[in-house]
XYZ file of C-alpha atoms in Angstrom:
545
model
C 34.058 46.876 -45.071
C 31.334 44.246 -45.305
C 28.494 45.214 -42.986
C 26.992 42.638 -40.655
C 23.207 42.568 -40.267
C 23.735 44.285 -36.908
C 25.616 47.146 -38.575
C 23.006 47.408 -41.314
C 20.324 47.941 -38.713
C 22.309 50.713 -37.123
C 23.128 52.322 -40.449
C 19.464 52.437 -41.395
C 18.554 54.193 -38.178
C 18.934 57.805 -37.120
C 19.105 56.830 -33.456
C 22.925 56.418 -33.430
C 24.290 55.745 -29.943
C 20.948 56.160 -28.219
C 19.643 53.241 -30.280
C 22.258 50.850 -28.957
C 21.668 52.005 -25.396
C 17.971 51.232 -25.455
C 18.020 47.837 -27.231
C 19.924 44.666 -26.437
C 21.812 42.405 -28.831
C 18.997 39.852 -28.746
C 16.587 42.634 -29.702
C 18.522 43.140 -32.930
C 17.837 39.568 -33.995
C 14.114 40.120 -33.484
C 14.231 43.375 -35.427
C 15.876 41.514 -38.307
C 12.932 39.079 -38.316
C 10.477 41.986 -38.164
C 12.284 43.587 -41.117
C 11.881 40.402 -43.160
C 8.250 40.129 -42.118
C 7.669 43.710 -43.255
C 8.719 42.811 -46.800
C 6.291 39.900 -47.182
C 3.489 41.686 -45.318
C 3.834 44.602 -47.720
C 3.635 42.255 -50.689
C 0.543 40.583 -49.234
C -1.221 43.915 -48.782
C -0.068 45.315 -52.137
C -1.349 42.267 -54.000
C -4.650 42.411 -52.104
C -5.374 46.054 -52.829
C -4.326 45.747 -56.487
C -6.753 42.851 -56.903
C -9.431 44.973 -55.239
C -8.814 47.881 -57.616
C -8.896 45.547 -60.629
C -12.250 44.058 -59.649
C -13.868 47.372 -58.788
C -12.785 48.728 -62.159
C -14.953 46.011 -63.754
C -18.134 47.065 -61.942
C -21.257 47.426 -64.035
C -21.491 51.179 -64.763
C -25.240 51.364 -64.187
C -25.842 49.184 -61.122
C -22.373 49.536 -59.611
C -22.292 45.803 -58.827
C -19.301 43.639 -59.726
C -19.680 40.674 -62.120
C -19.507 37.060 -61.017
C -16.497 36.455 -63.265
C -14.795 37.783 -66.344
C -16.097 35.091 -68.698
C -19.579 33.550 -68.805
C -20.747 35.328 -65.662
C -19.758 38.816 -66.679
C -23.372 39.933 -66.950
C -24.448 38.765 -63.487
C -24.073 39.520 -59.782
C -24.624 36.106 -58.180
C -25.476 36.162 -54.485
C -23.711 32.936 -53.482
C -20.615 33.877 -55.523
C -20.233 37.623 -56.090
C -21.784 38.666 -52.801
C -20.514 35.802 -50.653
C -16.988 35.090 -51.876
C -15.625 38.173 -53.608
C -17.200 41.469 -52.608
C -16.759 41.059 -48.802
C -13.013 40.671 -49.202
C -12.790 43.635 -51.540
C -14.473 45.419 -48.658
C -12.019 44.017 -46.123
C -8.971 44.989 -48.196
C -10.385 48.491 -48.584
C -11.135 48.761 -44.871
C -7.528 47.939 -43.977
C -5.677 49.521 -46.906
C -7.840 52.270 -48.454
C -10.387 53.733 -46.058
C -11.478 56.369 -48.580
C -12.442 53.624 -51.023
C -14.187 51.671 -48.268
C -16.268 54.684 -47.256
C -17.246 55.509 -50.841
C -17.443 52.816 -53.515
C -17.641 49.819 -51.173
C -20.505 51.269 -49.171
C -22.218 52.287 -52.402
C -22.081 48.693 -53.690
C -23.675 47.418 -50.485
C -26.411 50.040 -50.786
C -27.042 48.999 -54.383
C -27.109 45.310 -53.439
C -29.803 46.040 -50.861
C -31.757 48.285 -53.230
C -31.573 46.153 -56.375
C -31.319 42.583 -55.109
C -33.762 42.326 -52.195
C -36.540 40.082 -53.460
C -38.060 37.744 -50.884
C -38.574 40.369 -48.233
C -35.005 41.444 -47.497
C -33.500 38.234 -48.848
C -31.497 38.879 -52.033
C -31.639 37.280 -55.455
C -29.105 37.354 -58.269
C -29.114 40.353 -60.626
C -28.604 40.681 -64.406
C -26.855 43.810 -65.678
C -28.258 43.542 -69.192
C -31.813 43.014 -67.947
C -31.509 45.710 -65.322
C -33.347 43.337 -63.006
C -33.354 39.884 -61.471
C -31.562 37.150 -63.373
C -34.496 34.733 -62.902
C -37.982 35.851 -63.796
C -39.488 33.621 -61.102
C -38.717 33.402 -57.389
C -36.650 30.293 -56.674
C -36.933 30.119 -52.892
C -34.311 27.382 -52.573
C -31.689 29.419 -54.440
C -32.528 32.533 -52.432
C -32.171 30.676 -49.117
C -28.897 29.129 -50.237
C -27.528 32.458 -51.458
C -28.432 34.269 -48.247
C -26.822 31.574 -46.082
C -23.606 31.669 -48.135
C -23.545 35.483 -48.178
C -23.765 35.611 -44.402
C -21.402 32.767 -43.486
C -18.666 33.353 -46.058
C -18.792 37.136 -46.256
C -20.710 39.094 -43.654
C -19.576 37.060 -40.639
C -15.812 37.455 -41.242
C -16.256 41.137 -42.086
C -18.030 41.688 -38.783
C -15.389 39.695 -36.909
C -12.671 42.048 -38.148
C -14.388 45.435 -38.444
C -16.938 45.242 -35.638
C -20.590 46.207 -35.930
C -21.066 48.067 -39.230
C -23.652 48.436 -41.990
C -22.504 44.969 -43.141
C -23.486 43.556 -39.755
C -26.882 45.197 -40.008
C -27.351 43.581 -43.413
C -26.498 40.195 -41.903
C -28.955 40.604 -39.037
C -31.679 41.713 -41.451
C -31.019 38.609 -43.567
C -31.049 36.111 -40.712
C -34.225 37.617 -39.267
C -35.918 37.480 -42.679
C -34.699 33.944 -43.324
C -36.392 32.635 -40.193
C -39.757 33.555 -41.717
C -39.151 31.031 -44.494
C -37.323 28.116 -42.855
C -35.797 26.836 -39.626
C -34.115 23.596 -40.696
C -33.135 22.985 -44.318
C -34.737 19.710 -45.442
C -35.210 18.375 -48.956
C -34.043 21.564 -50.646
C -34.595 20.999 -54.367
C -32.499 22.220 -57.286
C -28.927 22.068 -58.524
C -26.319 22.886 -55.908
C -22.601 22.271 -55.602
C -21.964 18.775 -54.314
C -25.706 18.155 -53.953
C -25.340 18.282 -50.169
C -27.282 21.499 -49.904
C -29.286 20.589 -46.773
C -26.109 19.952 -44.787
C -24.440 22.998 -46.286
C -27.249 25.401 -45.427
C -27.730 23.967 -41.942
C -23.969 24.102 -41.344
C -23.899 27.700 -42.533
C -26.784 28.577 -40.242
C -25.177 26.961 -37.205
C -22.029 29.008 -37.699
C -23.957 32.228 -38.306
C -26.395 31.734 -35.431
C -23.793 30.790 -32.847
C -21.598 33.767 -33.654
C -24.570 36.123 -33.782
C -25.698 34.799 -30.433
C -22.379 35.734 -28.811
C -22.324 39.070 -30.650
C -25.862 40.138 -29.738
C -26.772 37.852 -26.796
C -30.131 37.360 -28.513
C -31.461 34.048 -27.163
C -33.580 33.555 -30.270
C -30.463 32.791 -32.301
C -29.278 30.166 -29.841
C -32.701 28.521 -29.694
C -32.752 28.307 -33.484
C -29.258 26.784 -33.555
C -30.298 24.248 -30.922
C -33.224 23.126 -33.070
C -30.779 22.338 -35.872
C -28.389 20.659 -33.446
C -31.182 18.502 -32.019
C -32.119 17.439 -35.529
C -28.650 16.094 -36.240
C -27.297 15.011 -32.870
C -30.257 13.846 -30.819
C -31.601 11.854 -33.769
C -28.039 10.748 -34.675
C -28.558 11.404 -38.385
C -24.872 11.581 -39.346
C -23.035 8.512 -38.095
C -24.278 6.256 -40.898
C -24.635 8.892 -43.584
C -24.091 7.425 -47.025
C -22.555 10.659 -48.280
C -20.464 13.124 -46.303
C -18.497 15.771 -48.132
C -15.280 16.625 -46.336
C -14.644 19.622 -48.542
C -16.749 22.730 -48.995
C -20.399 22.503 -50.021
C -21.236 19.892 -47.407
C -18.522 19.961 -44.739
C -20.001 23.134 -43.226
C -22.131 20.952 -40.957
C -18.997 19.689 -39.167
C -17.806 23.148 -38.192
C -21.344 24.274 -37.442
C -22.031 21.461 -34.996
C -18.732 22.058 -33.207
C -19.576 25.754 -32.788
C -22.957 24.863 -31.327
C -21.313 22.283 -29.058
C -18.950 24.952 -27.760
C -21.807 27.394 -27.241
C -23.907 24.986 -25.188
C -20.760 23.984 -23.271
C -20.884 27.485 -21.802
C -24.652 28.055 -21.834
C -26.382 24.682 -21.369
C -24.126 21.950 -19.972
C -26.950 19.406 -19.776
C -27.656 19.742 -23.497
C -23.951 19.566 -24.256
C -23.777 16.180 -22.523
C -26.687 14.971 -24.633
C -24.898 16.071 -27.803
C -21.537 14.649 -26.778
C -21.904 10.947 -27.680
C -23.262 11.583 -31.184
C -20.770 14.327 -32.029
C -17.793 12.335 -30.780
C -18.912 9.217 -32.635
C -19.382 11.253 -35.828
C -15.945 12.852 -35.618
C -14.295 9.540 -34.689
C -15.878 7.836 -37.690
C -14.580 10.532 -40.021
C -11.052 9.992 -38.711
C -11.480 6.249 -39.140
C -12.574 6.280 -42.794
C -12.087 9.804 -44.141
C -8.343 10.521 -44.016
C -5.300 9.297 -45.922
C -1.989 8.200 -44.438
C -0.940 11.833 -43.916
C -4.074 12.831 -42.032
C -5.565 14.725 -44.978
C -9.286 14.425 -45.672
C -10.731 12.884 -48.816
C -13.297 14.966 -50.651
C -16.213 12.622 -49.995
C -16.852 9.373 -48.107
C -19.640 6.977 -47.178
C -19.668 6.729 -43.387
C -22.022 3.778 -43.428
C -19.788 1.507 -45.534
C -16.429 3.253 -45.131
C -16.205 3.616 -48.913
C -14.189 6.529 -50.325
C -16.462 8.187 -52.883
C -13.977 10.843 -54.040
C -10.339 10.243 -53.134
C -9.106 13.707 -54.095
C -7.741 15.633 -51.111
C -9.866 18.433 -49.644
C -8.233 21.855 -49.716
C -10.582 22.765 -46.861
C -8.944 20.251 -44.484
C -8.272 23.045 -41.989
C -11.949 23.942 -41.701
C -12.741 20.399 -40.599
C -9.853 20.191 -38.170
C -11.143 23.412 -36.598
C -13.977 21.296 -35.191
C -11.567 18.752 -33.717
C -9.411 21.444 -32.141
C -12.494 23.045 -30.623
C -13.345 19.788 -28.855
C -9.741 19.506 -27.727
C -9.997 22.989 -26.187
C -13.209 22.429 -24.271
C -13.104 18.687 -23.531
C -9.362 18.039 -23.454
C -9.613 15.531 -26.323
C -5.871 15.112 -26.804
C -6.360 12.445 -29.464
C -7.990 15.100 -31.643
C -5.039 17.443 -31.212
C -2.631 14.618 -32.055
C -4.559 13.915 -35.267
C -4.207 17.580 -36.227
C -0.508 17.683 -35.391
C 0.036 14.626 -37.567
C -1.591 16.334 -40.544
C 0.290 19.581 -39.961
C 3.640 17.809 -39.669
C 3.013 16.044 -42.993
C 2.338 19.211 -44.964
C 5.989 20.299 -45.408
C 7.188 16.916 -46.685
C 4.246 15.793 -48.783
C 2.204 18.803 -49.924
C 4.655 21.261 -51.441
C 3.263 22.771 -54.642
C 0.308 20.413 -54.265
C -2.505 20.331 -56.792
C -5.134 21.811 -54.478
C -8.464 21.988 -56.284
C -6.905 21.417 -59.725
C -4.299 24.124 -59.289
C -6.746 26.915 -58.479
C -5.621 29.877 -56.374
C -8.822 29.334 -54.407
C -7.634 25.852 -53.393
C -4.311 27.277 -52.262
C -6.085 30.064 -50.375
C -8.194 27.616 -48.360
C -5.318 25.223 -47.633
C -2.994 28.032 -46.542
C -5.714 29.559 -44.370
C -5.978 26.288 -42.455
C -2.223 26.225 -41.872
C -2.120 29.875 -40.720
C -4.939 29.248 -38.272
C -3.162 26.324 -36.656
C 0.313 27.846 -36.712
C -0.996 30.635 -34.480
C -2.141 27.967 -32.006
C 0.830 25.619 -32.383
C 3.790 27.997 -32.970
C 6.344 25.289 -32.167
C 5.709 23.874 -35.654
C 8.459 25.886 -37.333
C 8.351 23.742 -40.472
C 4.688 24.616 -40.854
C 5.663 28.298 -40.969
C 8.179 27.498 -43.735
C 5.450 25.651 -45.635
C 3.116 28.639 -45.359
C 5.877 30.960 -46.610
C 6.620 28.778 -49.622
C 3.027 28.021 -50.619
C 1.849 31.626 -50.396
C 4.413 32.483 -53.073
C 2.971 29.825 -55.362
C -0.489 31.326 -54.858
C 0.826 34.833 -55.442
C 2.438 33.773 -58.707
C -1.063 33.068 -60.021
C -1.904 36.768 -59.894
C -2.187 38.219 -63.346
C -3.291 34.969 -64.978
C -6.518 36.581 -66.191
C -4.629 39.704 -67.205
C -2.348 37.726 -69.527
C -5.407 36.352 -71.301
C -7.127 39.733 -71.391
C -4.867 42.749 -70.633
C -7.865 45.067 -70.257
C -8.717 43.450 -66.925
C -5.960 45.226 -65.017
C -2.770 43.919 -63.454
C -4.251 42.946 -60.099
C -6.746 40.330 -61.262
C -5.970 36.766 -60.139
C -7.949 34.286 -62.240
C -10.894 36.479 -63.100
C -13.612 34.683 -61.122
C -15.299 35.123 -57.764
C -12.737 32.892 -56.029
C -10.300 35.797 -56.341
C -11.838 37.111 -53.129
C -10.366 34.172 -51.252
C -6.922 35.058 -52.623
C -7.392 38.459 -50.967
C -8.686 36.914 -47.726
C -5.718 34.604 -47.260
C -3.180 37.203 -48.391
C -4.510 39.588 -45.762
C -4.355 36.813 -43.142
C -0.726 36.247 -44.099
C 0.018 39.958 -44.030
C -1.489 40.329 -40.553
C 0.494 37.291 -39.399
C 3.659 39.155 -40.376
C 2.626 42.391 -38.663
C 1.228 40.597 -35.574
C -2.075 42.354 -36.386
C -0.481 45.828 -36.284
C -1.806 48.113 -39.026
C -1.311 51.549 -40.550
C -4.732 53.277 -40.654
C -3.686 55.276 -43.725
C -1.706 52.540 -45.454
C 0.711 53.682 -48.156
C 2.418 51.436 -50.693
C 5.731 53.235 -50.037
C 5.763 52.243 -46.367
C 6.533 48.832 -44.893
C 5.448 47.663 -41.445
C 6.535 44.359 -39.941
C 6.530 42.762 -36.521
C 7.464 39.648 -34.621
C 6.564 38.379 -31.185
C 9.190 36.890 -28.868
C 8.497 35.808 -25.276
C 5.565 38.165 -24.939
C 7.414 41.176 -26.392
C 6.406 42.720 -29.701
C 9.126 44.041 -32.016
C 7.932 46.439 -34.734
C 9.857 47.945 -37.637
C 8.723 50.628 -40.061
C 10.596 51.739 -43.180
C 9.635 54.172 -45.901
C 10.702 55.375 -49.336
C 9.063 58.736 -48.673
C 8.593 61.245 -45.876
C 5.600 59.928 -43.992
C 3.747 60.895 -40.848
C 1.124 58.595 -39.405
C 0.537 56.148 -36.578
C 0.580 52.397 -36.185
C -2.257 50.677 -34.392
C -2.166 47.518 -32.327
C -5.211 45.301 -31.969
C -7.433 44.062 -29.218
C -8.385 40.393 -29.211
C -11.329 40.677 -31.577
C -12.800 37.363 -30.427
C -13.522 38.925 -27.054
C -13.712 42.656 -27.835
C -16.063 42.342 -30.828
C -17.660 38.908 -30.675
C -17.851 38.408 -26.891
C -16.609 34.819 -27.262
C -15.794 33.003 -24.025
C -12.716 31.512 -25.741
C -11.038 32.156 -29.072
C -11.766 28.859 -30.803
C -10.636 28.109 -34.392
C -13.195 28.797 -37.112
C -13.479 29.365 -40.828
C -12.405 32.772 -42.167
C -11.235 34.096 -38.827
C -8.244 36.405 -38.550
C -6.002 34.863 -35.884
C -4.950 36.747 -32.797
C -1.152 37.141 -33.021
C -0.588 39.954 -30.542
C -3.362 41.787 -28.748
C -3.452 44.403 -26.046
C -5.853 44.810 -23.163
C -7.287 48.304 -23.205
C -6.747 49.123 -19.506
C -3.403 47.398 -19.139
C -0.157 49.409 -19.057
C 2.474 48.709 -21.726
C 6.094 49.754 -22.045
C 7.072 51.153 -25.460
C 10.743 51.718 -26.303
C 11.402 53.545 -29.547
C 15.194 53.903 -29.358
C 15.020 57.401 -27.938
C 12.469 57.118 -25.193
C 10.864 54.643 -22.841
C 7.158 55.336 -22.373
C 4.263 53.868 -20.441
C 1.043 53.695 -22.434
C -2.422 52.290 -21.848
C -3.531 49.524 -24.198
C -6.420 51.671 -25.412
C -3.915 54.297 -26.599
C -1.989 51.687 -28.599
C -5.250 50.561 -30.198
C -6.000 54.172 -31.207
C -2.482 54.394 -32.596
C 1.054 55.491 -31.764
C 2.160 58.545 -33.736
C 5.435 58.516 -35.643
C 7.264 60.479 -38.321
C 9.735 58.904 -40.729
C 12.089 60.269 -43.387
C 12.899 58.655 -46.733
C 15.066 55.536 -46.418
C 14.822 55.610 -42.634
C 13.821 52.775 -40.329
C 12.054 53.031 -37.009
C 12.159 50.367 -34.301
C 9.716 49.786 -31.456
C 9.740 47.297 -28.610
C 6.467 46.810 -26.741
C 5.606 44.654 -23.743
C 3.199 44.703 -20.826
C 4.279 46.195 -17.509
């Protein structure tokens, strides 16, 4: 007899009649979705940890540091690339999927980075493996400042947001405190930098770092520093007629940074917020007027003064810019900004399938998909956006092994063999957590699949295994409030969206097919114990009392 999906669920379970007594027919549909989510979440995590293993296997045997890339940069650990874009996400994958690795090799790399790379006080400089010392014989202050800003914003901030206060957070605080001795506002930074918008990039990085560190630590010094940068741009209105504004990375950071400062002073200094408001709104309005195509996607670079499009390629980092607009929608009720975002999101499924983001790079796909994931969590009615995310992540995943085909010695997990591989890991983990609703297995095993879906405030969790396995699954607090102390969970670069979170002192009902239990949120965060046999499935339904 052909089994229906309903029968398949029952056949996979050992709960027999008790199972059907505890769950309703509508529950079965949600468990089917959770089962499907478990498959793709497992693939996301498996690909992430395999990439991590492949990169760590290429570490320099003497220093322990990983190379910038597998080609020309194989001899170097570059702060703004290796340390900022790749290593932090190897650390994140290890933290979630291989705690033993995180507590050994990952921590050892950080210790070596501090020991070998600190050059301008605690600020790091790039390191040469063959020299056994700094890559540059002289101190290039501009490059050191740039590298430190990128390391903090792209790597140490998102790590802290997910893991809480760790040795990585301490490194970030040491760097920002040291950096203040050398500069407050980046002006006329000389040298070669991506996009040649380095002043805006560094200041944008700093605004994002300082605002988040302010909420994390409540240290007023960080807010005062951020305000000095904000005054420079918004009180003097330096942006509205800028002859060059990059709307992709390496320049667009200023847009997100100013919106984060605007949100911070909204809660801490309303008078200053009102002073900032006209300039920030005019700046964002002008970008929408001259910087987007017919689908609402941003061009790479425009001249705000003349309205000229300098680079008409489409920015893969469109989501990072729209984060700023959504933030103003949240705090000021700017519905026109939300409508602009919804227009762009609705155009993705019909016009940007298998799109040539950043010349076909996995890094371009990673950034574009991140933007979509971030907004899908906030606008879940956009079901076509979810389908777009599901299809595009597969295109990105198919790029894994590209470097391995060219050089089999690199290991099967390598993506393209350069520091942008870290962003592949970042977005894959975001996608995996989307499909587990932030639930995790603290001792993750590649033979076990965990998936979840949220329906009308109720979380449905499924676990299956190829082996006998005893562990626990952990739910998550809202990290924006529990770790960062944010007043609201606003959208921001490299965040890990809040799909389902528990309040520690709230009571939750957990139904596992055999029993109905009442549990405190803090107990679900610590983890719910389970035991599973080979080829068995477990089902859990969780909701607040």
